[in-house]
mmCIF file of C-alpha atoms in Angstrom:
data_model
loop_
_atom_site.group_PDB
_atom_site.id
_atom_site.type_symbol
_atom_site.label_atom_id
_atom_site.label_comp_id
_atom_site.label_asym_id
_atom_site.label_seq_id
_atom_site.Cartn_x
_atom_site.Cartn_y
_atom_site.Cartn_z
ATOM 1 C CA MET A 943 223.801 73.757 251.744
ATOM 2 C CA ARG A 944 220.736 71.496 251.877
ATOM 3 C CA ARG A 945 219.544 72.680 255.269
ATOM 4 C CA PHE A 946 219.898 76.337 254.324
ATOM 5 C CA ASN A 947 217.878 75.576 251.058
ATOM 6 C CA ALA A 948 215.221 74.007 253.127
ATOM 7 C CA ILE A 949 214.950 76.906 255.620
ATOM 8 C CA LEU A 950 214.714 79.041 252.342
ATOM 9 C CA SER A 951 212.144 76.828 250.666
ATOM 10 C CA MET A 952 209.950 77.245 254.209
ATOM 11 C CA MET A 953 210.220 80.961 253.902
ATOM 12 C CA ILE A 954 209.118 81.114 250.359
ATOM 13 C CA LEU A 955 206.290 78.734 250.830
ATOM 14 C CA LEU A 956 204.918 80.984 253.623
ATOM 15 C CA LEU A 957 205.419 84.253 251.666
ATOM 16 C CA PHE A 958 203.735 82.326 248.703
ATOM 17 C CA LEU A 959 200.608 81.380 250.757
ATOM 18 C CA MET A 960 200.405 84.980 251.718
ATOM 19 C CA HIS A 961 200.953 86.438 248.409
ATOM 20 C CA SER A 962 198.237 83.921 246.842
ATOM 21 C CA ILE A 963 195.594 84.651 249.247
ATOM 22 C CA VAL A 964 196.025 88.384 249.024
ATOM 23 C CA GLY A 965 196.544 88.344 245.529
ATOM 24 C CA ALA A 966 193.454 86.173 244.881
ATOM 25 C CA PHE A 967 191.347 88.618 246.799
ATOM 26 C CA GLN A 968 192.749 91.824 244.810
ATOM 27 C CA LEU A 969 192.268 89.714 241.405
ATOM 28 C CA SER A 970 188.794 88.901 242.212
ATOM 29 C CA GLY A 971 188.134 92.570 243.079
ATOM 30 C CA LEU A 972 187.156 91.741 246.726
ATOM 31 C CA MET A 973 190.065 93.850 247.920
ATOM 32 C CA PRO A 974 191.405 96.887 246.627
ATOM 33 C CA GLY A 975 195.055 96.609 245.074
ATOM 34 C CA GLY A 976 198.306 98.534 245.604
ATOM 35 C CA SER A 977 199.584 97.443 249.247
ATOM 36 C CA THR A 978 203.094 98.655 249.582
ATOM 37 C CA VAL A 979 203.751 95.934 252.182
ATOM 38 C CA LEU A 980 202.423 93.081 249.854
ATOM 39 C CA ARG A 981 204.740 94.631 246.923
ATOM 40 C CA VAL A 982 207.842 94.523 249.345
ATOM 41 C CA LEU A 983 207.033 91.069 250.526
ATOM 42 C CA SER A 984 206.607 89.960 246.763
ATOM 43 C CA TRP A 985 210.088 91.422 245.886
ATOM 44 C CA VAL A 986 211.569 89.694 248.920
ATOM 45 C CA MET A 987 210.052 86.521 247.952
ATOM 46 C CA THR A 988 211.472 86.805 244.457
ATOM 47 C CA GLY A 989 214.906 87.291 245.753
ATOM 48 C CA LEU A 990 214.499 84.206 247.871
ATOM 49 C CA ILE A 991 213.459 82.358 244.887
ATOM 50 C CA LEU A 992 216.181 83.360 242.857
ATOM 51 C CA VAL A 993 218.574 82.169 245.720
ATOM 52 C CA HIS A 994 216.594 78.891 245.793
ATOM 53 C CA ALA A 995 216.697 78.530 241.918
ATOM 54 C CA VAL A 996 220.798 78.994 241.849
ATOM 55 C CA ILE A 997 220.949 76.199 244.655
ATOM 56 C CA GLY A 998 218.593 73.994 242.680
ATOM 57 C CA ILE A 999 220.439 74.771 239.388
ATOM 58 C CA LYS A 1000 223.755 73.911 241.229
ATOM 59 C CA PHE A 1001 222.346 70.427 242.323
ATOM 60 C CA MET A 1002 220.989 69.863 238.985
ATOM 61 C CA ILE A 1003 224.456 70.543 237.308
ATOM 62 C CA GLU A 1004 226.026 68.242 239.846
ATOM 63 C CA ALA A 1005 223.709 65.490 238.858
ATOM 64 C CA LEU A 1006 224.225 65.948 235.318
ATOM 65 C CA LEU A 1007 228.073 65.914 235.777
ATOM 66 C CA THR A 1008 227.762 62.658 237.910
ATOM 67 C CA ALA A 1009 225.680 61.127 235.266
ATOM 68 C CA LYS A 1010 228.106 61.900 232.517
ATOM 69 C CA LYS A 1011 230.927 60.969 234.456
ATOM 70 C CA THR A 1012 229.610 57.474 235.595
ATOM 71 C CA LYS A 1013 227.733 56.828 232.249
ATOM 72 C CA ALA A 1014 224.789 55.736 234.432
ATOM 73 C CA PRO A 1015 222.061 58.410 234.693
ATOM 74 C CA TYR A 1016 219.496 56.272 236.755
ATOM 75 C CA LEU A 1017 216.888 58.348 235.206
ATOM 76 C CA LYS A 1018 214.050 56.087 236.885
ATOM 77 C CA GLU A 1019 215.590 55.794 240.062
ATOM 78 C CA ASN A 1020 215.902 59.594 240.045
ATOM 79 C CA LEU A 1021 212.721 60.571 238.793
ATOM 80 C CA LEU A 1022 211.553 62.542 241.970
ATOM 81 C CA PHE A 1023 214.577 64.594 241.533
ATOM 82 C CA TRP A 1024 214.128 65.388 237.905
ATOM 83 C CA THR A 1025 210.311 66.094 238.596
ATOM 84 C CA LYS A 1026 211.562 68.679 241.160
ATOM 85 C CA SER A 1027 214.102 70.291 238.725
ATOM 86 C CA VAL A 1028 211.745 70.362 235.737
ATOM 87 C CA SER A 1029 208.760 71.651 237.545
ATOM 88 C CA GLY A 1030 211.471 74.393 239.177
ATOM 89 C CA LEU A 1031 212.431 75.548 235.844
ATOM 90 C CA ALA A 1032 208.714 75.924 234.852
ATOM 91 C CA ILE A 1033 208.092 77.817 237.772
ATOM 92 C CA MET A 1034 210.905 80.172 236.743
ATOM 93 C CA LEU A 1035 209.795 80.672 233.265
ATOM 94 C CA PHE A 1036 205.938 81.230 234.437
ATOM 95 C CA LEU A 1037 207.069 83.558 237.189
ATOM 96 C CA LEU A 1038 208.755 85.682 234.825
ATOM 97 C CA SER A 1039 205.555 85.832 232.869
ATOM 98 C CA HIS A 1040 203.972 86.645 236.283
ATOM 99 C CA ILE A 1041 206.154 89.356 236.882
ATOM 100 C CA LEU A 1042 205.873 90.966 233.561
ATOM 101 C CA ILE A 1043 201.990 90.867 233.520
ATOM 102 C CA PHE A 1044 201.518 92.247 237.046
ATOM 103 C CA VAL A 1045 204.259 94.764 237.249
ATOM 104 C CA GLY A 1046 203.516 97.625 234.674
ATOM 105 C CA ARG A 1047 204.641 101.060 234.627
ATOM 106 C CA GLN A 1048 204.332 103.804 232.040
ATOM 107 C CA ASN A 1049 205.961 107.135 232.826
ATOM 108 C CA GLY A 1050 206.538 106.183 236.399
ATOM 109 C CA VAL A 1051 202.783 105.303 237.032
ATOM 110 C CA PHE A 1052 201.421 102.021 237.735
ATOM 111 C CA ARG A 1053 199.289 100.490 234.791
ATOM 112 C CA LEU A 1054 197.733 97.138 234.645
ATOM 113 C CA ASN A 1055 198.832 95.168 231.611
ATOM 114 C CA TYR A 1056 196.196 93.535 229.207
ATOM 115 C CA PHE A 1057 195.105 89.958 230.640
ATOM 116 C CA GLY A 1058 193.955 87.796 227.745
ATOM 117 C CA GLY A 1059 193.970 84.236 227.086
ATOM 118 C CA PHE A 1060 197.514 83.712 226.637
ATOM 119 C CA GLN A 1061 198.106 85.528 229.986
ATOM 120 C CA LEU A 1062 195.614 83.278 231.676
ATOM 121 C CA ALA A 1063 197.285 80.216 230.370
ATOM 122 C CA THR A 1064 200.782 81.208 231.704
ATOM 123 C CA GLN A 1065 199.323 81.701 235.026
ATOM 124 C CA ILE A 1066 197.287 78.446 235.251
ATOM 125 C CA LEU A 1067 200.458 76.918 234.084
ATOM 126 C CA LEU A 1068 202.417 78.641 236.875
ATOM 127 C CA VAL A 1069 199.711 77.220 239.544
ATOM 128 C CA LEU A 1070 200.158 73.728 238.167
ATOM 129 C CA SER A 1071 203.897 74.037 238.238
ATOM 130 C CA ILE A 1072 204.035 75.233 241.843
ATOM 131 C CA ALA A 1073 201.606 72.468 242.838
ATOM 132 C CA THR A 1074 203.899 69.872 241.270
ATOM 133 C CA HIS A 1075 207.062 71.406 242.829
ATOM 134 C CA VAL A 1076 205.548 71.753 246.296
ATOM 135 C CA ILE A 1077 203.953 68.277 246.344
ATOM 136 C CA ALA A 1078 207.133 66.533 245.167
ATOM 137 C CA ASN A 1079 209.116 68.509 247.673
ATOM 138 C CA VAL A 1080 207.017 68.173 250.727
ATOM 139 C CA LYS A 1081 208.518 64.763 252.092
ATOM 140 C CA PRO A 1082 212.259 65.827 251.379
ATOM 141 C CA LEU A 1083 211.387 69.249 253.110
ATOM 142 C CA MET A 1084 209.839 67.604 256.258
ATOM 143 C CA ILE A 1085 212.831 65.066 256.451
ATOM 144 C CA SER A 1086 215.251 68.014 256.624
ATOM 145 C CA PHE A 1087 213.490 69.588 259.331
ATOM 146 C CA GLY A 1088 213.575 66.185 261.326
ATOM 147 C CA ILE A 1089 209.963 65.240 261.030
ATOM 148 C CA LYS A 1090 210.073 61.612 260.594
ATOM 149 C CA SER A 1091 206.599 60.795 259.435
ATOM 150 C CA LEU A 1092 204.749 62.629 256.770
ATOM 151 C CA LYS A 1093 201.463 60.835 257.551
ATOM 152 C CA PRO A 1094 200.178 63.055 260.571
ATOM 153 C CA TYR A 1095 200.650 66.246 258.301
ATOM 154 C CA ALA A 1096 200.028 64.922 254.848
ATOM 155 C CA LYS A 1097 196.189 65.536 254.726
ATOM 156 C CA ASP A 1098 196.487 68.909 256.363
ATOM 157 C CA ILE A 1099 199.283 70.198 253.969
ATOM 158 C CA LEU A 1100 197.636 68.787 250.946
ATOM 159 C CA PHE A 1101 194.196 70.468 251.956
ATOM 160 C CA VAL A 1102 195.817 73.872 252.704
ATOM 161 C CA LEU A 1103 197.817 73.690 249.517
ATOM 162 C CA SER A 1104 194.814 72.708 247.454
ATOM 163 C CA VAL A 1105 192.719 75.343 248.802
ATOM 164 C CA VAL A 1106 195.201 78.190 248.247
ATOM 165 C CA LEU A 1107 196.013 76.974 244.592
ATOM 166 C CA PHE A 1108 192.587 76.640 243.851
ATOM 167 C CA LEU A 1109 191.916 79.955 245.139
ATOM 168 C CA ALA A 1110 194.714 81.151 243.138
ATOM 169 C CA GLY A 1111 193.553 79.485 239.783
ATOM 170 C CA VAL A 1112 189.921 80.733 240.240
ATOM 171 C CA SER A 1113 191.109 84.215 241.042
ATOM 172 C CA PHE A 1114 192.996 84.159 237.802
ATOM 173 C CA VAL A 1115 189.805 83.213 235.854
ATOM 174 C CA ILE A 1116 187.812 85.910 237.473
ATOM 175 C CA TYR A 1117 190.636 88.568 236.783
ATOM 176 C CA TYR A 1118 190.471 87.119 233.150
ATOM 177 C CA LEU A 1119 186.389 87.479 232.925
ATOM 178 C CA ARG A 1120 186.911 91.091 234.441
ATOM 179 C CA TRP A 1121 189.086 92.046 231.755
ATOM 180 C CA ASN A 1122 187.306 90.419 228.885
ATOM 181 C CA VAL A 1123 183.660 89.952 229.646
ATOM 182 C CA PHE A 1124 182.399 92.550 232.292
#
């Protein structure tokens, strides 16, 4: 189950990187929106995220049941696990907001929903939740793929992730300004 979840995580991460880069260009107004391929990939990614979430919730329930049964939660020792779990739950909450904001239809016609301060805040929190979740999971993910040392890859992974997440955050701000200022 953990190996399957690791493969699922890698697929989600690759789709997320593509979605973030193209979405950033669309939100910034540098590329026209409405790509059918992107929409399909987004829904495939959403489906994979749901499967990943179900597996994560299963692991979280098992951990809670074990802590209750043994009366020893070892919260400090399992802080990384709980960081991954809580950030995953936060992603689910903010992902729902993301979908509600960017999937708008009225009478069968696509319509953009208003993007104000609250929407901007939820999307910035989505970016931060994803950053926390991915950073907390990099080492376990690499271990599950048999990569013994993170050191040779750590700087590259963090750099690419930082650039993509920064691009996503900036594009949300630009999109907010396009709605409310320009």
